[in-house]
Amino acid sequence: MSLVCAALWGPHVLLLILAAGVWFTLRGRCMQLWKLPRMAAGALRGRRADGGEISPFQALSASLAGSLGTGNIIGVAAALTAGGPGAVVWMWISAFFGMMTVYAEGVLAAKFATGEAPGAIGYVRRALGKHAAKLYAAGCVLSALGMGTMAQTGAVSAALGAVGVPPWAAGLLTAVLLVLCVRGGLQKAVRVTEKLVPFMAGLFLLACGAVLALRAAYIPAAMQTMVREAFSLRAVGGGAVGMATAMRVGVSRGVFTNEAGLGSGTFALAAACGKTPAQIGTLGALQVFIDTIVMCTVTALCLLVSPAAGDGAAQTLASFSAVLGGAGRAAVSVSMALFAFATVVAWSCYGMDALRFLAPAAGAAGRRIYVFFAAVSCFLGCILPFTGVLSFCDAFNGVMAIPNILSLFLLSGRVFGDAAEEKRKSSSYFHTKCEKV
């Protein structure tokens, strides 16, 4: 299994993802610095237009729900442990280029996705053919059950365990709530995510703000340490190997948090109501910025200004408890559980869409079957060892990333080259009729 994981998610795949980000950054003339901020307001404006299925804010909230998960809290702690503080800088670099990767994913999904081939599946089929699209869809289903469900509910179990809830009870509760939230598909799930995402992000940022305010004197030293160790030959592990470790861990965890290169967020983003492909791409870039540049940075700073022993969830809880006491521990526990559950909801919708492409004849029965397996995965994720679950997630990511990145390169001329098409509404199914959600 380790050889398969290395082949599907080794340094070559991470370099391919980075290369895509660099390529689209150069093609777009660093538009994530000068153009996307101005485009963001227009991309978010309008709740009911004349095309699509969900509002722009609902699409962004669903995309953020899919990416704001364990990677933003536990994943940051794991990155600091494995790669040192310098790994955070490489997460920033990954996110900076990843903004343009996700921008390209959104643009191409809006142009090539159809009702039977939603999200990234549409442009993978256009670029590489039906068989590659099926491979991508299969990877999406596996990722949805692995990274999107089991890995996340492991965090729910750890978070609720901190307040005395046994793993089996956490698994049962999560499974029941999931069935209630996703049985109506993405169009119904966005009703949950549009309320859940602002609340959970606000709660966590409030706790982080309190920690940073009380430890403000340590912030400059923490920032200096992150930058110094990102490029220092004295980084974790010693010599050039240490710097390479910080780079590998930072990029890998960056992709794990913002999902740039996987194409997963396109299932939600491309359904934004009445938006042009460029505006949909802008929503994707905004998602990466919020997810990694904002959320992961404040998490890392809190962990660095309040260091604690342990790993993952235990380390994060101990860091906040050291500064805020029981209130900090409770706030982070609730945030971790909500972050993880929001990801489970969003990824379950992605998995259902992918399964619909793989087995279109299954219809509503296929959706029910997927929800059943997702609920089982929720329960298993809470009771199985968390590190064991994570070992499979990277391989599933690779099954999505490789055909997705290759498709982005092959269709790169369609990302910036169709100025006339950007000025008129897309003729895809996303913009034909705006259904009331």
XYZ file of C-alpha atoms in Angstrom:
437
model
C 0.000 0.000 0.000
C 2.876 2.367 0.761
C 4.184 1.973 -2.798
C 0.760 2.784 -4.230
C 0.476 5.863 -2.018
C 3.938 7.001 -3.088
C 3.054 6.589 -6.764
C -0.257 8.433 -6.463
C 0.792 11.108 -3.987
C 4.560 11.446 -4.092
C 6.726 14.516 -4.616
C 6.109 14.302 -8.369
C 2.376 14.920 -7.874
C 2.999 17.829 -5.496
C 5.417 19.352 -8.004
C 2.816 18.901 -10.748
C 0.236 20.738 -8.636
C 2.697 23.537 -7.885
C 3.644 23.713 -11.562
C -0.014 24.168 -12.501
C -0.334 27.010 -10.021
C 2.802 28.704 -11.333
C 1.669 28.250 -14.947
C -1.760 29.796 -14.404
C -0.246 32.552 -12.265
C 2.056 33.489 -15.158
C -0.736 33.163 -17.733
C -2.967 35.345 -15.560
C -0.144 37.837 -14.856
C -0.464 37.378 -11.072
C -4.110 38.388 -11.196
C -4.627 37.001 -7.680
C -2.785 40.135 -6.512
C -4.379 42.869 -8.630
C -7.561 41.647 -10.295
C -9.257 39.011 -8.176
C -9.795 41.293 -5.146
C -11.836 43.656 -7.342
C -13.705 40.753 -8.925
C -14.649 39.165 -5.600
C -17.462 41.613 -4.807
C -19.068 41.080 -8.200
C -18.720 37.323 -7.923
C -20.538 37.284 -4.579
C -23.236 39.769 -5.546
C -26.713 38.511 -6.293
C -28.694 35.779 -4.583
C -31.211 35.047 -7.331
C -30.226 35.521 -10.979
C -31.432 33.953 -14.211
C -29.371 30.772 -14.182
C -27.865 28.110 -11.976
C -29.099 26.285 -8.929
C -27.717 28.036 -5.829
C -26.648 31.561 -4.886
C -22.998 32.644 -5.115
C -22.718 32.881 -1.328
C -24.224 29.418 -0.919
C -21.768 28.070 -3.504
C -18.830 29.653 -1.686
C -20.055 28.414 1.688
C -20.431 24.864 0.354
C -16.953 25.010 -1.173
C -15.523 26.336 2.098
C -17.413 23.648 4.013
C -15.602 21.071 1.880
C -12.158 22.548 2.550
C -12.477 23.969 6.072
C -11.915 20.750 7.978
C -9.297 18.928 9.990
C -6.523 20.352 7.824
C -7.130 23.848 9.181
C -6.682 22.806 12.818
C -5.247 19.324 13.251
C -3.485 19.441 9.868
C -1.667 22.642 10.792
C -0.517 21.085 14.066
C 0.691 18.013 12.154
C 2.532 20.227 9.654
C 4.319 22.074 12.451
C 5.332 18.772 14.048
C 6.569 17.133 10.856
C 8.004 20.104 8.969
C 8.641 22.723 11.623
C 7.383 26.322 11.584
C 8.804 26.767 8.082
C 6.105 24.466 6.719
C 3.576 27.254 7.251
C 5.374 29.494 4.757
C 5.241 26.724 2.173
C 1.517 26.427 2.875
C 1.271 30.137 1.999
C 3.245 29.624 -1.198
C 1.097 26.632 -2.102
C -2.046 28.697 -1.480
C -0.787 31.694 -3.469
C -0.313 29.600 -6.590
C -3.256 27.373 -5.675
C -5.585 30.363 -5.958
C -4.970 30.414 -9.686
C -5.244 26.641 -9.976
C -8.688 26.742 -8.410
C -9.564 29.778 -10.525
C -8.804 27.704 -13.634
C -10.810 24.782 -12.255
C -13.831 27.009 -11.716
C -13.635 28.585 -15.179
C -13.341 25.241 -16.946
C -16.063 23.615 -14.862
C -18.457 26.424 -15.760
C -17.660 25.938 -19.455
C -17.625 22.168 -19.773
C -19.658 20.660 -16.932
C -23.084 19.250 -17.739
C -25.933 17.752 -15.754
C -24.585 14.245 -16.239
C -20.931 15.252 -15.788
C -20.896 17.856 -12.999
C -17.952 19.877 -11.723
C -14.450 18.855 -12.738
C -15.763 15.647 -14.315
C -16.981 17.726 -17.244
C -13.646 19.210 -18.201
C -11.713 16.000 -17.451
C -14.000 14.229 -19.910
C -13.465 17.010 -22.461
C -9.667 16.872 -22.099
C -8.905 13.189 -21.521
C -12.007 11.275 -22.520
C -14.740 9.336 -20.767
C -12.494 6.682 -19.211
C -10.304 9.281 -17.505
C -13.452 11.042 -16.293
C -14.647 7.786 -14.757
C -11.273 7.323 -13.061
C -11.536 10.839 -11.643
C -15.116 10.210 -10.496
C -14.072 6.972 -8.809
C -11.280 8.843 -7.035
C -13.816 11.449 -5.938
C -16.094 8.809 -4.424
C -13.163 7.233 -2.580
C -11.901 10.620 -1.391
C -15.381 11.559 -0.246
C -15.595 8.438 1.892
C -11.959 8.687 3.013
C -10.610 12.225 3.381
C -14.047 13.812 3.222
C -15.739 11.545 5.755
C -13.611 9.104 7.763
C -10.676 11.471 8.313
C -13.038 14.266 9.332
C -15.176 12.257 11.721
C -11.990 11.070 13.401
C -11.541 14.711 14.343
C -15.167 14.897 15.514
C -14.508 11.936 17.795
C -11.342 13.546 19.175
C -13.079 16.875 19.727
C -16.154 15.448 21.404
C -13.988 13.036 23.369
C -12.378 16.058 25.005
C -15.748 16.857 26.600
C -16.540 13.264 27.590
C -18.464 11.917 24.575
C -17.448 8.301 23.762
C -16.347 7.541 20.174
C -19.310 5.277 19.400
C -21.769 7.988 20.449
C -19.932 10.611 18.380
C -20.034 8.295 15.371
C -23.720 7.562 15.744
C -24.615 11.237 16.181
C -22.551 12.303 13.169
C -24.020 9.580 10.972
C -27.605 10.526 11.823
C -27.004 14.244 11.264
C -25.313 13.511 7.937
C -28.292 11.556 6.638
C -30.616 14.399 7.602
C -28.447 17.039 5.885
C -27.476 15.421 2.575
C -30.373 13.204 1.559
C -31.650 16.052 -0.629
C -28.303 16.568 -2.384
C -26.294 19.757 -2.775
C -29.335 21.969 -3.360
C -30.589 21.136 0.143
C -27.195 20.845 1.851
C -26.306 24.464 1.037
C -29.078 25.527 3.390
C -26.970 24.011 6.158
C -23.559 25.193 4.997
C -24.561 28.821 4.408
C -25.422 29.094 8.119
C -22.858 26.685 9.540
C -19.724 28.029 7.819
C -19.969 31.658 9.022
C -20.807 30.516 12.558
C -17.999 27.975 12.919
C -15.408 30.220 11.279
C -16.445 33.137 13.465
C -16.268 31.053 16.634
C -12.805 29.736 15.831
C -11.458 33.129 14.764
C -12.820 34.619 17.990
C -10.909 32.037 20.035
C -7.767 32.594 17.944
C -8.091 36.357 18.302
C -8.265 36.019 22.075
C -5.125 33.843 22.160
C -3.183 36.192 19.884
C -4.286 39.253 21.841
C -3.059 37.748 25.104
C 0.192 36.522 23.523
C 0.747 39.464 21.172
C 4.313 39.977 22.374
C 5.304 36.584 20.928
C 3.819 37.092 17.446
C 6.834 38.867 15.834
C 9.201 36.112 16.972
C 6.806 33.444 15.668
C 6.623 35.114 12.248
C 10.420 35.417 12.068
C 10.804 31.745 12.977
C 8.411 30.639 10.250
C 10.195 32.610 7.522
C 13.687 31.724 8.728
C 13.046 27.988 8.928
C 11.242 27.840 5.602
C 14.439 28.670 3.707
C 17.165 27.865 6.211
C 19.504 24.950 5.722
C 19.289 24.552 9.470
C 15.594 23.659 9.252
C 14.005 20.565 10.745
C 15.951 17.441 9.839
C 19.208 19.291 9.174
C 20.677 20.730 6.000
C 18.946 20.748 2.654
C 16.943 17.688 3.724
C 15.349 19.750 6.474
C 14.318 22.513 4.093
C 12.975 19.929 1.644
C 10.955 18.383 4.485
C 9.423 21.739 5.377
C 8.593 22.277 1.692
C 7.076 18.834 1.173
C 5.010 18.914 4.362
C 3.859 22.497 3.787
C 2.768 21.903 0.194
C 1.122 18.583 1.041
C -0.807 19.998 3.980
C -1.651 23.100 1.954
C -3.302 20.965 -0.708
C -5.011 18.929 2.024
C -6.568 22.105 3.445
C -7.532 24.094 0.334
C -7.813 21.170 -2.128
C -6.184 23.119 -4.977
C -5.450 20.673 -7.761
C -8.200 18.220 -6.837
C -11.091 20.002 -8.532
C -13.451 19.076 -5.700
C -14.797 22.552 -5.038
C -16.067 22.843 -8.614
C -19.067 20.657 -7.784
C -20.385 23.495 -5.618
C -18.814 26.563 -7.221
C -19.941 25.905 -10.778
C -23.565 25.825 -9.628
C -23.426 29.508 -8.597
C -26.486 31.292 -9.868
C -26.108 33.508 -12.953
C -22.319 33.891 -12.850
C -19.815 33.944 -15.707
C -16.972 31.422 -15.759
C -14.510 34.107 -14.631
C -16.684 34.970 -11.637
C -17.007 31.311 -10.703
C -13.223 30.997 -10.890
C -12.956 34.039 -8.641
C -15.126 32.331 -6.018
C -12.679 29.427 -6.085
C -9.673 31.670 -5.583
C -11.446 33.394 -2.698
C -12.108 30.020 -1.107
C -8.389 29.178 -1.141
C -7.476 32.573 0.330
C -9.909 32.238 3.229
C -9.082 28.602 3.838
C -5.285 28.723 3.926
C -3.999 32.290 4.027
C -6.457 33.323 6.746
C -7.564 30.272 8.729
C -4.369 28.206 8.644
C -2.213 31.242 9.436
C -4.094 32.196 12.583
C -4.085 28.550 13.704
C -0.336 28.276 13.214
C 0.336 31.528 15.055
C -1.758 30.378 18.018
C 0.152 27.104 18.207
C 3.514 28.880 17.976
C 2.827 31.591 20.560
C 1.396 29.018 22.950
C 3.456 25.842 22.411
C 2.191 22.643 23.975
C 3.151 18.992 24.060
C 1.255 16.384 22.083
C 0.236 15.996 18.469
C -2.761 16.904 16.365
C -5.948 17.533 18.292
C -4.314 17.062 21.686
C -1.668 19.674 20.914
C -4.224 22.176 19.624
C -6.515 21.754 22.617
C -3.599 22.072 25.029
C -2.359 25.261 23.328
C -5.689 27.026 23.594
C -6.319 25.715 27.109
C -2.981 27.101 28.292
C -4.101 30.617 27.386
C -7.891 30.612 27.666
C -8.494 27.773 30.096
C -11.636 25.667 29.848
C -13.394 28.202 27.641
C -10.649 27.939 25.036
C -10.728 24.164 25.119
C -14.514 24.140 24.689
C -14.454 26.676 21.846
C -11.814 24.738 19.919
C -13.555 21.407 20.551
C -16.834 22.746 19.173
C -15.040 24.396 16.232
C -13.193 21.189 15.359
C -16.419 19.192 15.419
C -18.270 21.739 13.272
C -15.387 22.139 10.793
C -15.204 18.392 10.353
C -18.966 17.922 10.033
C -19.271 20.706 7.455
C -16.620 18.962 5.369
C -18.476 15.667 5.646
C -21.683 17.317 4.401
C -20.019 18.984 1.410
C -17.909 15.990 0.376
C -20.895 13.661 0.636
C -22.626 15.829 -1.961
C -19.508 15.689 -4.163
C -19.418 11.910 -3.802
C -23.079 11.573 -4.755
C -22.530 13.664 -7.891
C -19.511 11.553 -8.854
C -21.416 8.327 -8.263
C -24.260 9.627 -10.429
C -21.775 9.980 -13.295
C -20.383 6.468 -12.710
C -23.810 4.841 -12.443
C -26.418 7.115 -14.075
C -28.985 4.302 -14.208
C -28.989 3.997 -10.414
C -30.889 7.260 -10.010
C -32.350 7.955 -6.572
C -31.381 4.474 -5.412
C -27.728 5.312 -6.046
C -28.034 8.414 -3.886
C -29.538 6.382 -1.037
C -26.798 3.765 -1.335
C -24.118 6.427 -1.169
C -25.702 8.097 1.868
C -25.771 4.706 3.611
C -22.060 4.101 2.995
C -21.237 7.663 4.002
C -23.071 7.153 7.288
C -21.140 3.920 7.879
C -17.897 5.757 7.105
C -18.855 8.412 9.658
C -19.217 5.779 12.345
C -16.025 3.928 11.395
C -14.043 7.161 11.257
C -14.932 7.856 14.873
C -13.842 4.469 16.210
C -10.843 3.609 13.985
C -7.332 4.980 14.644
C -7.119 8.446 13.098
C -3.559 8.031 11.758
C -4.570 4.817 10.026
C -7.383 6.609 8.219
C -5.081 9.399 7.034
C -2.663 6.937 5.415
C -5.266 6.135 2.726
C -6.418 9.697 2.058
C -3.382 10.877 0.121
C -3.671 7.973 -2.342
C -7.310 8.819 -3.063
C -6.321 12.470 -3.538
C -3.803 11.393 -6.149
C -6.453 9.539 -8.159
C -8.261 12.875 -8.454
C -5.258 15.169 -8.771
C -3.396 13.497 -11.644
C -6.191 13.521 -14.282
C -7.401 16.892 -12.996
C -4.036 18.639 -13.382
C -3.402 17.069 -16.778
C -6.804 18.309 -17.927
C -6.055 21.825 -16.667
C -2.856 21.942 -18.705
C -4.541 20.604 -21.830
C -7.374 23.123 -21.591
C -5.308 26.036 -20.292
C -5.954 28.009 -23.467
C -9.657 28.122 -22.578
C -9.077 29.685 -19.149
C -8.015 33.150 -20.339
C -8.485 32.966 -24.088
C -12.260 33.298 -24.512
C -12.843 36.979 -23.807
C -16.038 37.066 -25.831
C -17.415 34.064 -24.031
C -16.717 35.695 -20.664
C -19.002 38.592 -21.645
C -22.052 36.473 -22.184
C -23.713 33.986 -19.931
C -22.622 30.425 -20.108
C -24.947 28.135 -22.044
C -24.219 25.231 -19.719
C -26.911 23.747 -17.502
C -25.617 25.826 -14.587
C -26.961 29.020 -16.141
C -30.122 27.908 -17.891
C -32.574 28.272 -15.045
C -32.154 29.515 -11.495
C -34.140 27.186 -9.334
C -35.307 28.419 -5.969
C -33.396 26.734 -3.161
